[in-house]
PDB file of C-alpha atoms in Angstrom:
ATOM      1  CA  MET A   1     -12.417 -25.055  19.699  1.00  0.00           C
ATOM      2  CA  GLY A   2     -13.947 -21.580  19.396  1.00  0.00           C
ATOM      3  CA  GLU A   3     -16.198 -20.281  16.700  1.00  0.00           C
ATOM      4  CA  ALA A   4     -14.485 -19.059  13.531  1.00  0.00           C
ATOM      5  CA  PRO A   5     -14.304 -15.263  13.265  1.00  0.00           C
ATOM      6  CA  ARG A   6     -17.134 -13.718  11.262  1.00  0.00           C
ATOM      7  CA  LEU A   7     -16.137 -12.095   7.992  1.00  0.00           C
ATOM      8  CA  THR A   8     -17.375  -8.523   8.338  1.00  0.00           C
ATOM      9  CA  HIS A   9     -18.179  -7.934   4.661  1.00  0.00           C
ATOM     10  CA  LEU A  10     -20.406 -11.021   4.251  1.00  0.00           C
ATOM     11  CA  ARG A  11     -24.080 -11.343   5.171  1.00  0.00           C
ATOM     12  CA  ALA A  12     -25.407 -14.576   6.672  1.00  0.00           C
ATOM     13  CA  ASP A  13     -26.394 -15.726   3.174  1.00  0.00           C
ATOM     14  CA  GLY A  14     -22.810 -15.234   1.936  1.00  0.00           C
ATOM     15  CA  SER A  15     -23.435 -12.127  -0.158  1.00  0.00           C
ATOM     16  CA  ALA A  16     -20.930  -9.286   0.059  1.00  0.00           C
ATOM     17  CA  TYR A  17     -21.894  -5.832   1.309  1.00  0.00           C
ATOM     18  CA  MET A  18     -20.223  -2.620   2.444  1.00  0.00           C
ATOM     19  CA  VAL A  19     -20.095  -2.384   6.241  1.00  0.00           C
ATOM     20  CA  ASP A  20     -21.799   0.671   7.768  1.00  0.00           C
ATOM     21  CA  VAL A  21     -19.168   2.594   9.745  1.00  0.00           C
ATOM     22  CA  SER A  22     -21.324   5.665  10.474  1.00  0.00           C
ATOM     23  CA  ALA A  23     -21.596   4.877  14.204  1.00  0.00           C
ATOM     24  CA  LYS A  24     -17.818   4.538  14.659  1.00  0.00           C
ATOM     25  CA  ASP A  25     -15.830   7.384  16.177  1.00  0.00           C
ATOM     26  CA  VAL A  26     -13.553   9.504  14.045  1.00  0.00           C
ATOM     27  CA  THR A  27      -9.982   8.869  15.215  1.00  0.00           C
ATOM     28  CA  ALA A  28      -6.502   9.574  13.919  1.00  0.00           C
ATOM     29  CA  ARG A  29      -5.303   6.481  12.091  1.00  0.00           C
ATOM     30  CA  SER A  30      -2.228   5.443  10.157  1.00  0.00           C
ATOM     31  CA  ALA A  31      -0.976   2.379   8.363  1.00  0.00           C
ATOM     32  CA  THR A  32       2.452   1.494   7.035  1.00  0.00           C
ATOM     33  CA  ALA A  33       2.996  -1.080   4.304  1.00  0.00           C
ATOM     34  CA  ARG A  34       6.121  -2.430   2.622  1.00  0.00           C
ATOM     35  CA  GLY A  35       6.994  -4.245  -0.520  1.00  0.00           C
ATOM     36  CA  ARG A  36       9.956  -4.842  -2.756  1.00  0.00           C
ATOM     37  CA  VAL A  37      10.971  -4.778  -6.393  1.00  0.00           C
ATOM     38  CA  ASP A  38      13.851  -7.165  -7.078  1.00  0.00           C
ATOM     39  CA  LEU A  39      16.059  -5.897  -9.904  1.00  0.00           C
ATOM     40  CA  SER A  40      19.181  -6.813 -11.830  1.00  0.00           C
ATOM     41  CA  GLY A  41      22.507  -5.196 -11.008  1.00  0.00           C
ATOM     42  CA  GLU A  42      22.243  -3.229 -14.254  1.00  0.00           C
ATOM     43  CA  ALA A  43      18.865  -1.783 -13.240  1.00  0.00           C
ATOM     44  CA  VAL A  44      20.118  -0.914  -9.748  1.00  0.00           C
ATOM     45  CA  ALA A  45      23.108   0.867 -11.302  1.00  0.00           C
ATOM     46  CA  ALA A  46      20.812   2.827 -13.653  1.00  0.00           C
ATOM     47  CA  LEU A  47      18.683   3.942 -10.693  1.00  0.00           C
ATOM     48  CA  ARG A  48      21.743   4.968  -8.683  1.00  0.00           C
ATOM     49  CA  ASP A  49      23.381   6.755 -11.629  1.00  0.00           C
ATOM     50  CA  GLY A  50      20.206   8.442 -12.848  1.00  0.00           C
ATOM     51  CA  THR A  51      20.520   6.810 -16.282  1.00  0.00           C
ATOM     52  CA  VAL A  52      17.110   5.110 -16.513  1.00  0.00           C
ATOM     53  CA  PRO A  53      16.030   5.738 -20.135  1.00  0.00           C
ATOM     54  CA  LYS A  54      12.512   6.872 -19.152  1.00  0.00           C
ATOM     55  CA  GLY A  55      13.780   9.369 -16.561  1.00  0.00           C
ATOM     56  CA  ASP A  56      13.244   9.720 -12.805  1.00  0.00           C
ATOM     57  CA  ALA A  57      11.926   6.235 -12.040  1.00  0.00           C
ATOM     58  CA  LEU A  58      11.898   6.697  -8.265  1.00  0.00           C
ATOM     59  CA  GLY A  59      10.098  10.045  -8.494  1.00  0.00           C
ATOM     60  CA  VAL A  60       7.462   8.639 -10.833  1.00  0.00           C
ATOM     61  CA  ALA A  61       6.950   5.620  -8.553  1.00  0.00           C
ATOM     62  CA  ARG A  62       6.556   7.901  -5.521  1.00  0.00           C
ATOM     63  CA  ILE A  63       3.893  10.050  -7.211  1.00  0.00           C
ATOM     64  CA  ALA A  64       2.106   6.956  -8.584  1.00  0.00           C
ATOM     65  CA  GLY A  65       1.932   5.533  -5.061  1.00  0.00           C
ATOM     66  CA  ILE A  66       0.465   8.749  -3.665  1.00  0.00           C
ATOM     67  CA  GLN A  67      -2.139   8.883  -6.428  1.00  0.00           C
ATOM     68  CA  ALA A  68      -3.019   5.227  -5.855  1.00  0.00           C
ATOM     69  CA  ALA A  69      -3.585   5.735  -2.119  1.00  0.00           C
ATOM     70  CA  LYS A  70      -6.111   8.445  -2.956  1.00  0.00           C
ATOM     71  CA  ARG A  71      -7.911   6.200  -5.487  1.00  0.00           C
ATOM     72  CA  THR A  72      -8.079   2.997  -3.429  1.00  0.00           C
ATOM     73  CA  PRO A  73     -11.899   2.888  -3.106  1.00  0.00           C
ATOM     74  CA  ASP A  74     -12.117   2.990  -6.908  1.00  0.00           C
ATOM     75  CA  LEU A  75      -9.992  -0.170  -7.098  1.00  0.00           C
ATOM     76  CA  VAL A  76     -11.062  -2.197  -4.045  1.00  0.00           C
ATOM     77  CA  PRO A  77     -14.842  -2.686  -4.231  1.00  0.00           C
ATOM     78  CA  LEU A  78     -15.791  -2.718  -0.531  1.00  0.00           C
ATOM     79  CA  CYS A  79     -13.184  -0.208   0.648  1.00  0.00           C
ATOM     80  CA  HIS A  80     -14.665   2.932   2.215  1.00  0.00           C
ATOM     81  CA  PRO A  81     -13.679   6.320   0.819  1.00  0.00           C
ATOM     82  CA  VAL A  82     -11.660   8.060   3.526  1.00  0.00           C
ATOM     83  CA  ALA A  83     -10.025  11.450   3.632  1.00  0.00           C
ATOM     84  CA  ILE A  84      -6.304  11.018   3.054  1.00  0.00           C
ATOM     85  CA  HIS A  85      -4.454  13.503   5.251  1.00  0.00           C
ATOM     86  CA  GLY A  86      -0.913  12.411   4.472  1.00  0.00           C
ATOM     87  CA  VAL A  87       1.067   9.940   2.391  1.00  0.00           C
ATOM     88  CA  GLU A  88       4.782   9.278   2.715  1.00  0.00           C
ATOM     89  CA  VAL A  89       6.465   6.990   0.190  1.00  0.00           C
ATOM     90  CA  ASP A  90      10.083   5.965   0.640  1.00  0.00           C
ATOM     91  CA  LEU A  91      11.924   4.051  -2.072  1.00  0.00           C
ATOM     92  CA  GLU A  92      15.277   2.741  -0.878  1.00  0.00           C
ATOM     93  CA  VAL A  93      17.647   1.369  -3.504  1.00  0.00           C
ATOM     94  CA  ASP A  94      19.894  -1.469  -2.342  1.00  0.00           C
ATOM     95  CA  ASP A  95      22.119  -3.899  -4.220  1.00  0.00           C
ATOM     96  CA  GLY A  96      19.211  -6.224  -5.033  1.00  0.00           C
ATOM     97  CA  GLY A  97      16.464  -3.760  -5.917  1.00  0.00           C
ATOM     98  CA  VAL A  98      14.179  -1.260  -4.236  1.00  0.00           C
ATOM     99  CA  GLU A  99      12.402  -1.507  -0.877  1.00  0.00           C
ATOM    100  CA  ILE A 100       9.166   0.504  -0.897  1.00  0.00           C
ATOM    101  CA  THR A 101       7.643   1.780   2.355  1.00  0.00           C
ATOM    102  CA  ALA A 102       4.427   3.800   2.490  1.00  0.00           C
ATOM    103  CA  THR A 103       2.681   5.399   5.453  1.00  0.00           C
ATOM    104  CA  VAL A 104      -0.823   6.769   4.971  1.00  0.00           C
ATOM    105  CA  ARG A 105      -2.651   8.904   7.559  1.00  0.00           C
ATOM    106  CA  THR A 106      -6.245   9.953   8.112  1.00  0.00           C
ATOM    107  CA  ALA A 107      -8.713  11.050  10.764  1.00  0.00           C
ATOM    108  CA  ASP A 108     -11.774   9.014   9.892  1.00  0.00           C
ATOM    109  CA  ARG A 109     -14.107   6.186  10.966  1.00  0.00           C
ATOM    110  CA  THR A 110     -12.287   3.225   9.426  1.00  0.00           C
ATOM    111  CA  GLY A 111      -8.767   1.959   8.866  1.00  0.00           C
ATOM    112  CA  ILE A 112      -6.353   2.953   6.141  1.00  0.00           C
ATOM    113  CA  GLU A 113      -4.445  -0.285   5.599  1.00  0.00           C
ATOM    114  CA  MET A 114      -5.827  -0.841   2.101  1.00  0.00           C
ATOM    115  CA  GLU A 115      -4.623   2.607   1.048  1.00  0.00           C
ATOM    116  CA  ALA A 116      -1.099   1.850   2.290  1.00  0.00           C
ATOM    117  CA  LEU A 117      -1.080  -1.526   0.501  1.00  0.00           C
ATOM    118  CA  THR A 118      -2.394   0.027  -2.721  1.00  0.00           C
ATOM    119  CA  CYS A 119       0.232   2.767  -2.500  1.00  0.00           C
ATOM    120  CA  VAL A 120       3.079   0.242  -2.277  1.00  0.00           C
ATOM    121  CA  SER A 121       1.595  -1.968  -4.999  1.00  0.00           C
ATOM    122  CA  VAL A 122       1.180   0.817  -7.538  1.00  0.00           C
ATOM    123  CA  ALA A 123       4.541   2.390  -6.682  1.00  0.00           C
ATOM    124  CA  GLY A 124       6.060  -1.011  -7.501  1.00  0.00           C
ATOM    125  CA  LEU A 125       4.125  -1.246 -10.757  1.00  0.00           C
ATOM    126  CA  ALA A 126       5.221   2.246 -11.793  1.00  0.00           C
ATOM    127  CA  LEU A 127       8.839   1.427 -10.959  1.00  0.00           C
ATOM    128  CA  VAL A 128       8.685  -1.723 -13.109  1.00  0.00           C
ATOM    129  CA  ASP A 129       7.150   0.286 -15.948  1.00  0.00           C
ATOM    130  CA  MET A 130       9.943   2.855 -15.715  1.00  0.00           C
ATOM    131  CA  ILE A 131      12.777   0.287 -15.526  1.00  0.00           C
ATOM    132  CA  LYS A 132      11.500  -2.450 -17.889  1.00  0.00           C
ATOM    133  CA  ALA A 133      13.738  -1.298 -20.761  1.00  0.00           C
ATOM    134  CA  VAL A 134      16.732  -2.084 -18.528  1.00  0.00           C
ATOM    135  CA  ASP A 135      15.346  -5.111 -16.671  1.00  0.00           C
ATOM    136  CA  ARG A 136      12.541  -7.235 -18.103  1.00  0.00           C
ATOM    137  CA  PHE A 137      12.830  -9.657 -15.188  1.00  0.00           C
ATOM    138  CA  ALA A 138      11.903  -7.271 -12.343  1.00  0.00           C
ATOM    139  CA  VAL A 139       9.778  -8.926  -9.644  1.00  0.00           C
ATOM    140  CA  ILE A 140       7.335  -7.207  -7.272  1.00  0.00           C
ATOM    141  CA  GLY A 141       6.724  -9.005  -3.985  1.00  0.00           C
ATOM    142  CA  GLY A 142       6.459  -9.105  -0.242  1.00  0.00           C
ATOM    143  CA  ILE A 143       3.673  -6.520  -0.040  1.00  0.00           C
ATOM    144  CA  ARG A 144       2.308  -6.445   3.496  1.00  0.00           C
ATOM    145  CA  VAL A 145       1.065  -4.174   6.276  1.00  0.00           C
ATOM    146  CA  VAL A 146       3.833  -3.711   8.833  1.00  0.00           C
ATOM    147  CA  ALA A 147       2.120  -1.345  11.296  1.00  0.00           C
ATOM    148  CA  LYS A 148      -1.147   0.409  12.019  1.00  0.00           C
ATOM    149  CA  SER A 149      -2.412   2.779  14.660  1.00  0.00           C
ATOM    150  CA  GLY A 150      -5.726   4.203  15.785  1.00  0.00           C
ATOM    151  CA  GLY A 151      -9.240   2.889  15.758  1.00  0.00           C
ATOM    152  CA  ARG A 152     -10.945   0.387  18.025  1.00  0.00           C
ATOM    153  CA  SER A 153      -8.211  -2.237  17.747  1.00  0.00           C
ATOM    154  CA  GLY A 154      -5.433   0.239  18.567  1.00  0.00           C
ATOM    155  CA  ASP A 155      -1.807  -0.066  17.565  1.00  0.00           C
ATOM    156  CA  TRP A 156      -0.302  -3.107  15.894  1.00  0.00           C
ATOM    157  CA  VAL A 157       3.200  -3.865  14.575  1.00  0.00           C
ATOM    158  CA  ARG A 158       4.108  -6.929  12.481  1.00  0.00           C
ATOM    159  CA  PRO A 159       6.936  -8.895  14.070  1.00  0.00           C
ATOM    160  CA  GLU A 160       9.717  -8.993  11.471  1.00  0.00           C
TER     161      GLU A 160
END
């Protein structure tokens, strides 16, 4: 049996710290994350018909996700501030709810997976806030990184 991988944000004494990435090369990086909001048929119909009482729920969720990606280091304590060069948020309505996909891009010294995950999470929260008058039982779930590129570890795609 090999040695367990070392957790990069923990010192030998177990205390947390922010990893120094100053010696790493700046490279183009991207990460894509997905998640889902399960909704009632009534809520799906309201989204499709544009009759959500609070207004453009999908538009608000998209903007909330973009804002969240930019604010990730304020929410995740050991996350490095990185320059966000692009954020794409796609909200696809299907018969059971909304699939949220976010791709975040940068050219920096560290990965951007946390920004993509935060984008999807907050887009889901904003969607629930917008639709809760129609569906109090909405469920956010399945939030995960599905692909990343750039950096020392290169490209990776989650088998789905």
